[in-house]
Short mmCIF file of C-alpha atoms in Angstrom, two decimals:
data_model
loop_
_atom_site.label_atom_id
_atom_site.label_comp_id
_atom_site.label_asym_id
_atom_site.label_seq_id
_atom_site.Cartn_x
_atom_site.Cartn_y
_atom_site.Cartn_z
CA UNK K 883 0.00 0.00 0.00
CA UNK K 884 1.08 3.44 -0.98
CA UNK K 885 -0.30 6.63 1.02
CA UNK K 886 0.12 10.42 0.68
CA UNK K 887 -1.41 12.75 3.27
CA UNK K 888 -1.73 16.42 3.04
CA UNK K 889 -3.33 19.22 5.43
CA UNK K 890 -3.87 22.90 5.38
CA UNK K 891 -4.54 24.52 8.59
CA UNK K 892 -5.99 28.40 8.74
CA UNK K 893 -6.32 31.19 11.92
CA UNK K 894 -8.45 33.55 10.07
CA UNK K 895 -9.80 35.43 13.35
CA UNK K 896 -8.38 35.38 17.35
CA UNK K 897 -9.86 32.59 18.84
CA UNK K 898 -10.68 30.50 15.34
CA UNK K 899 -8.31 27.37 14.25
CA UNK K 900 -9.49 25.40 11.05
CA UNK K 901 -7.90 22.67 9.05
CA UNK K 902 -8.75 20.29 6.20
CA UNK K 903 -6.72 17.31 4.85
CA UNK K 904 -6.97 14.83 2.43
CA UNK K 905 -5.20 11.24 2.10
CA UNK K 906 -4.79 8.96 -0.77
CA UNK K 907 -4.53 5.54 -0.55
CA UNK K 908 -3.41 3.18 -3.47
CA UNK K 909 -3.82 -0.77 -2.05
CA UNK K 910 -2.16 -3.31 -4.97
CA UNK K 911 -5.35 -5.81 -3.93
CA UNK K 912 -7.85 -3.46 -3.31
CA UNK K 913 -7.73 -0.23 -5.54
CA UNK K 914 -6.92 3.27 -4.31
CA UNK K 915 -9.82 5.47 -2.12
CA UNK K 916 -9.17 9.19 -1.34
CA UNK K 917 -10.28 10.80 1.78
CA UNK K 918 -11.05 14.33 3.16
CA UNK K 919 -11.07 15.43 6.49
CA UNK K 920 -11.58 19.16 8.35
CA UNK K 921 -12.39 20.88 11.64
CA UNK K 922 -12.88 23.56 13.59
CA UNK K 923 -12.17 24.97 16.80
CA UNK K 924 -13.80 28.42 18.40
CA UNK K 925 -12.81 30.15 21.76
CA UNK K 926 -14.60 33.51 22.40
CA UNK K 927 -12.77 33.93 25.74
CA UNK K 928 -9.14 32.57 25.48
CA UNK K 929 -10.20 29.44 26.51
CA UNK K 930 -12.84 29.53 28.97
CA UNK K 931 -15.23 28.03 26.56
CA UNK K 932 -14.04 25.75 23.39
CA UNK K 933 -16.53 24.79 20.43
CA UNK K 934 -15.50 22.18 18.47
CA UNK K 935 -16.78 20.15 15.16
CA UNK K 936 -14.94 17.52 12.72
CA UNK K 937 -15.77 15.48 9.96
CA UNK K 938 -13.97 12.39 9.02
CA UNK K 939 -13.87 9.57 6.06
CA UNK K 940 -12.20 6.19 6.43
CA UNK K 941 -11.11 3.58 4.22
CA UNK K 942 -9.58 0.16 5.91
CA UNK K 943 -8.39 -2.87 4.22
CA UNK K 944 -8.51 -6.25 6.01
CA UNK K 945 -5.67 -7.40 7.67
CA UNK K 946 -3.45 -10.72 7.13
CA UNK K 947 -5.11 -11.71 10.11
CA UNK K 948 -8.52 -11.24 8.76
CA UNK K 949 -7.78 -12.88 5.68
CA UNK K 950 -6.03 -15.60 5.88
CA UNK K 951 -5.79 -17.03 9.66
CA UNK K 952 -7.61 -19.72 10.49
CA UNK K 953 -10.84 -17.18 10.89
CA UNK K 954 -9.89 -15.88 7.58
CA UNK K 955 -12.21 -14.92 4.47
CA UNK K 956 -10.40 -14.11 1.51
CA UNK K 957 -13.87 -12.30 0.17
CA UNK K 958 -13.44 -9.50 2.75
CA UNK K 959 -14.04 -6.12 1.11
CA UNK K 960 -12.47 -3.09 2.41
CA UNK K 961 -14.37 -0.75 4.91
CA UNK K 962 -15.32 2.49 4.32
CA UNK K 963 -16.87 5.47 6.36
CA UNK K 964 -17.82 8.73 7.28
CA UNK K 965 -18.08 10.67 10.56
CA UNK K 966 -18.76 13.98 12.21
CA UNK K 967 -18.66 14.96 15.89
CA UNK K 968 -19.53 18.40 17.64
CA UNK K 969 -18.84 19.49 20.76
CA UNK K 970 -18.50 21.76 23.47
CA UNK K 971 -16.07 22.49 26.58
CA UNK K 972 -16.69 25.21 29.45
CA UNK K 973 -14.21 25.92 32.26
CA UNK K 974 -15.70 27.35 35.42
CA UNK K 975 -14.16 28.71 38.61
CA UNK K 976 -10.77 30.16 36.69
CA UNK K 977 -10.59 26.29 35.61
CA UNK K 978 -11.52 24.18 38.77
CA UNK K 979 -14.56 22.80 36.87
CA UNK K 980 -14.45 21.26 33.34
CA UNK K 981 -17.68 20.32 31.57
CA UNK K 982 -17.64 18.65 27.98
CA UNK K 983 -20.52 17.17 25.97
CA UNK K 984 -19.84 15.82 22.31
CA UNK K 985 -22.32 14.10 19.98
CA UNK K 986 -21.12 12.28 16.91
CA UNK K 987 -22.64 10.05 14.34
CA UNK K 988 -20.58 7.94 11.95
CA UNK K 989 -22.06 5.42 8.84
CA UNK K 990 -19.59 2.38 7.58
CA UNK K 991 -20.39 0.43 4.63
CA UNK K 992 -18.62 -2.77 4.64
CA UNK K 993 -17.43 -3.17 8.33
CA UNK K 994 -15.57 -6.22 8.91
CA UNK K 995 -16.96 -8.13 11.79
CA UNK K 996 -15.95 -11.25 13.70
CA UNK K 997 -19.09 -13.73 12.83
CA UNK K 998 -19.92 -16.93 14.76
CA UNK K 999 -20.58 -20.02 12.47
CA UNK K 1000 -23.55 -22.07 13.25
CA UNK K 1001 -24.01 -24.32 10.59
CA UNK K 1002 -20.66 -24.74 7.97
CA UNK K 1003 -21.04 -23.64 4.40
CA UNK K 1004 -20.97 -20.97 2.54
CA UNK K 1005 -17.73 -18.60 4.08
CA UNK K 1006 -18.43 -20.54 7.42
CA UNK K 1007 -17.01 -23.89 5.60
CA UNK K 1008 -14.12 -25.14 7.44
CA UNK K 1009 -14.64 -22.46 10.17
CA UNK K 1010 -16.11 -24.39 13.12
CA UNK K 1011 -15.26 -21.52 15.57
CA UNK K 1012 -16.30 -18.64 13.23
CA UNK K 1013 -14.81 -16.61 10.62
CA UNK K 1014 -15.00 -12.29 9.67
CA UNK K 1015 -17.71 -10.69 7.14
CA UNK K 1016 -18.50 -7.69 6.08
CA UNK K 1017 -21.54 -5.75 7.69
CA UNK K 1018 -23.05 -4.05 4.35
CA UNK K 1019 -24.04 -1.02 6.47
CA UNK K 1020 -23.49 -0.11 10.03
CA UNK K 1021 -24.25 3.13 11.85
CA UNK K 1022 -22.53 4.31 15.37
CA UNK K 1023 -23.99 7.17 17.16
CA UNK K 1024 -24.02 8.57 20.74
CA UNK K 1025 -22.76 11.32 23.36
CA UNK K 1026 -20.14 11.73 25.08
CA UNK K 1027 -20.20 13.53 28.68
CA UNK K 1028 -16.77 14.59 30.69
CA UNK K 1029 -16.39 16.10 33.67
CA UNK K 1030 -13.23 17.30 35.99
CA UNK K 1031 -13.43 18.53 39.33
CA UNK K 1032 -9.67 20.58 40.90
CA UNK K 1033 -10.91 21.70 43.78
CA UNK K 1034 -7.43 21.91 45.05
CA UNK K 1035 -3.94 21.59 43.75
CA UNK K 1036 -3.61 18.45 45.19
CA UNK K 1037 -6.98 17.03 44.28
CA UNK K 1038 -8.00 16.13 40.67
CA UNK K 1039 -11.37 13.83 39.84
CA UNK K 1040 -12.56 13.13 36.42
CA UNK K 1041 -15.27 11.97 35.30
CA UNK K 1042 -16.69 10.48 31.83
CA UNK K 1043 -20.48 8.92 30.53
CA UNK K 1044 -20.37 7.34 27.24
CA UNK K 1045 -24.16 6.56 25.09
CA UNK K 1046 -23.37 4.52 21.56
CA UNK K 1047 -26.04 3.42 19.73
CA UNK K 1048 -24.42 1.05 16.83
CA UNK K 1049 -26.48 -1.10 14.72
CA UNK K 1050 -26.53 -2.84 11.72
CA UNK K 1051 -28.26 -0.60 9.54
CA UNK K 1052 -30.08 -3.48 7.39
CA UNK K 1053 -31.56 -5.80 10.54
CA UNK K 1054 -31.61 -2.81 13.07
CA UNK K 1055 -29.88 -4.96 15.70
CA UNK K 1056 -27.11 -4.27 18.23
CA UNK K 1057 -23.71 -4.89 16.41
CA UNK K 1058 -22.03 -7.34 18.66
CA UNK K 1059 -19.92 -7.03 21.28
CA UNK K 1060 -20.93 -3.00 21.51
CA UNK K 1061 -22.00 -1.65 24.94
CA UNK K 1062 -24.05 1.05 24.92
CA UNK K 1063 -23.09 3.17 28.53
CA UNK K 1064 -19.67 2.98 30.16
CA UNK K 1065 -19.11 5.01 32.73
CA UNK K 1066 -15.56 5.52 34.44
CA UNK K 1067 -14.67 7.72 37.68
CA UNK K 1068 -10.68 8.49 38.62
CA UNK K 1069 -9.45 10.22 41.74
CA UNK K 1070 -6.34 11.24 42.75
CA UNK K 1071 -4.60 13.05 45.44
CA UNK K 1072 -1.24 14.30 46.22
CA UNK K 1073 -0.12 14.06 49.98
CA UNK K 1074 2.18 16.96 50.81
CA UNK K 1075 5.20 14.42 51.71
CA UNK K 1076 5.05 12.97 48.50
CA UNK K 1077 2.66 9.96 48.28
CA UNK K 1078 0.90 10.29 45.36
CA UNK K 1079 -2.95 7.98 45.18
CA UNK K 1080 -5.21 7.08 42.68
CA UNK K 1081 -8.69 5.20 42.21
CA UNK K 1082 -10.68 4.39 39.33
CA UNK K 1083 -13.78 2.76 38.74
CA UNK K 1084 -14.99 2.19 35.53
CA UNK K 1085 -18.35 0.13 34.99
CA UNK K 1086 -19.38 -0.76 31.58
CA UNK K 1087 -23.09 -2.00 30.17
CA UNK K 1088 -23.97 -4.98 28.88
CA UNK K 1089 -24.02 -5.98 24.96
CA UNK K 1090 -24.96 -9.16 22.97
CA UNK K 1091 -22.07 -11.23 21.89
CA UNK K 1092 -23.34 -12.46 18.31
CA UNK K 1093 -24.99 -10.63 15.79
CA UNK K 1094 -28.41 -12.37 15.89
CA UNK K 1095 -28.33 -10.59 19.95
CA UNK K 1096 -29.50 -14.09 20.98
CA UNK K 1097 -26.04 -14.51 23.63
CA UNK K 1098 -25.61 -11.43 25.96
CA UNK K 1099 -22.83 -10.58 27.79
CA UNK K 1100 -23.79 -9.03 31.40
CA UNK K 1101 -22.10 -5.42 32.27
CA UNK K 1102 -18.98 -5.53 35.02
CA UNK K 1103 -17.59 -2.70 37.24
CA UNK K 1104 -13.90 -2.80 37.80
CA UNK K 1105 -11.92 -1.18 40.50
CA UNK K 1106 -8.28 0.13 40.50
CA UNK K 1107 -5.99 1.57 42.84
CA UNK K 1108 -2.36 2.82 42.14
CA UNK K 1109 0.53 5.14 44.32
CA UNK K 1110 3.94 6.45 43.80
CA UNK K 1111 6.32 7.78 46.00
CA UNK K 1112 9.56 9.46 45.04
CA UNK K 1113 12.61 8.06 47.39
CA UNK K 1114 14.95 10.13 45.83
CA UNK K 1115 15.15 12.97 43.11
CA UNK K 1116 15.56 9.76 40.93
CA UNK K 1117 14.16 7.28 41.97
CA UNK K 1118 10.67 6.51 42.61
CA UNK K 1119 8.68 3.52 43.69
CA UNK K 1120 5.00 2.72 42.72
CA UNK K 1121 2.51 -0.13 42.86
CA UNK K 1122 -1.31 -0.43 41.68
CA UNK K 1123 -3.76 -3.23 41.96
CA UNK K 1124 -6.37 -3.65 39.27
CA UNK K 1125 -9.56 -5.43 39.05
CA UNK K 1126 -9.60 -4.89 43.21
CA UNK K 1127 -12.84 -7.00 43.61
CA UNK K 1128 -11.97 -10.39 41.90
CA UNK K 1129 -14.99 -9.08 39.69
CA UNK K 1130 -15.39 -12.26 36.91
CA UNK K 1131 -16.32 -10.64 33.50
CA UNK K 1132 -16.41 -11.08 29.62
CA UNK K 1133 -15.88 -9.06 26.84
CA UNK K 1134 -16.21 -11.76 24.48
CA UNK K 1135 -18.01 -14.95 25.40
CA UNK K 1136 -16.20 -17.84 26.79
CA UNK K 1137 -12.90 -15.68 26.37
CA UNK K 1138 -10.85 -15.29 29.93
CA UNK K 1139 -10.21 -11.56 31.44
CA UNK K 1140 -7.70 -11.23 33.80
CA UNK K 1141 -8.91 -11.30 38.14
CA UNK K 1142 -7.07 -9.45 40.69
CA UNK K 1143 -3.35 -8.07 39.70
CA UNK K 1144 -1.01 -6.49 41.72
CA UNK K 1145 2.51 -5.30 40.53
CA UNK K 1146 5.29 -3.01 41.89
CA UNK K 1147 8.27 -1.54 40.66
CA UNK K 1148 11.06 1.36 40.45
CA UNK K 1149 11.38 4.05 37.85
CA UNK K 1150 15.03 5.64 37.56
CA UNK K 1151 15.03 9.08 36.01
CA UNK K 1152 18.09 10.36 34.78
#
């Protein structure tokens, strides 16, 4: 595959950034596909609030992988797509509070999707434990909430929601393994003799494994904890422990996800 990229990026007012680009992509197996980005950026008040907008086109070939592994389907088409996302951000407090909301909506024609195989013919011959395909037309849509708290120095919590609606745009159903909220809370505070703590919890929905949404997978909440402390000027020591619960989840079904972990170490900085 050979690629060019270019982009042109304008101020033409204070407080107004806007680019476009374009990209060119010539595949030997799959032809060439050209496609055009641009955005936009607006701050009336050096910063205190941001608008934002983009749109996007994408063009993906199939990997090796996806073509000729044992899951493999030389009859894969290449994906293609096009997005757009808009968006604001408003600082309040001289920047102690951070609110951000973003929509976006993007269409794919050909998506490549992992497929289970049910009965064996067709591209599902010699594939026992399932094979990829192409989705003729999917559509991914949703908002996007964010949130961070500084109360003080020390003190940072963030917050983010996520809502994605994607379907296959021909049956209407769930594309699989897609969740539609997620939700994830981090905390951390600097002590004043140099312990530095963090927590996250992120909890995600649940989705249907297969495309048919006949096998669901059931949402999980994970827990993680982390801390550093500097020993010297150079040397630091940290540790975190993730998944704190022992919480037994899928993202795909039947496939393992790792239980409780705890490491520790020592960064050198020089």
């Amino acid at each position: 595959i050979n690629s060019f990229y270019g982009q042109l990026s304008a101020k033409p007012v204070a407080g107004l950034t806007l680019s476009a680009g374009a990209r060119h992509d010539d595949h030997d197996t799959f032809g060439g596909k050209t496609t055009y980005s641009a955005n936009a950026v607006f701050t009336p008040n050096e910063g205190s609030t941001t608008l934002r907008a983009s749109y996007g086109e994408g063009f993906k070939t199939p990997s090796l992988f996806q073509l000729f592994s044992d899951y493999g389907n030389t009859a894969l088409k290449p994906e293609s797509s096009r997005s757009w996302d808009a968006g604001i951000t408003q600082k309040l407090l001289e920047g102690k509070i951070e609110i951000g909301a973003t929509w976006f909506h993007r269409d794919t024609r050909n998506l490549i999707n992992f497929i289970s195989c049910t009965v064996l013919t067709g591209i599902c011959t010699n594939r026992p434990f399932g094979t990829y395909d192409n989705v003729a037309k999917a559509r991914a849509q949703g908002l996007e909430f964010a949130l961070t708290l500084k109360p003080v120095e020390a003190l940072r919590v963030q917050a983010n929601y996520g809502y994605v609606d994607a379907i296959n745009s021909a049956t209407g159903l769930d594309l699989a393994r897609r969740p539609r909220r997620s939700v994830n809370v981090s905390v951390d505070y600097d002590w004043a003799f140099g312990l530095k703590t963090g927590a996250t919890i992120t909890h995600v929905g649940p989705s249907f494994d297969n495309a048919s949404n006949t096998r669901k997978l059931n949402g999980y909440v994970l827990v993680d904890l982390r801390a550093a402390f500097p020993v010297t000027r150079n040397i630091e020591l940290y540790g975190r422990i993730e998944n704190l619960f022992n919480e037994q989840y899928e993202t795909t079904f039947r496939y393992g996800t790792p239980r409780r972990a705890a490491y520790a170490g020592v960064r050198l900085a020089f």
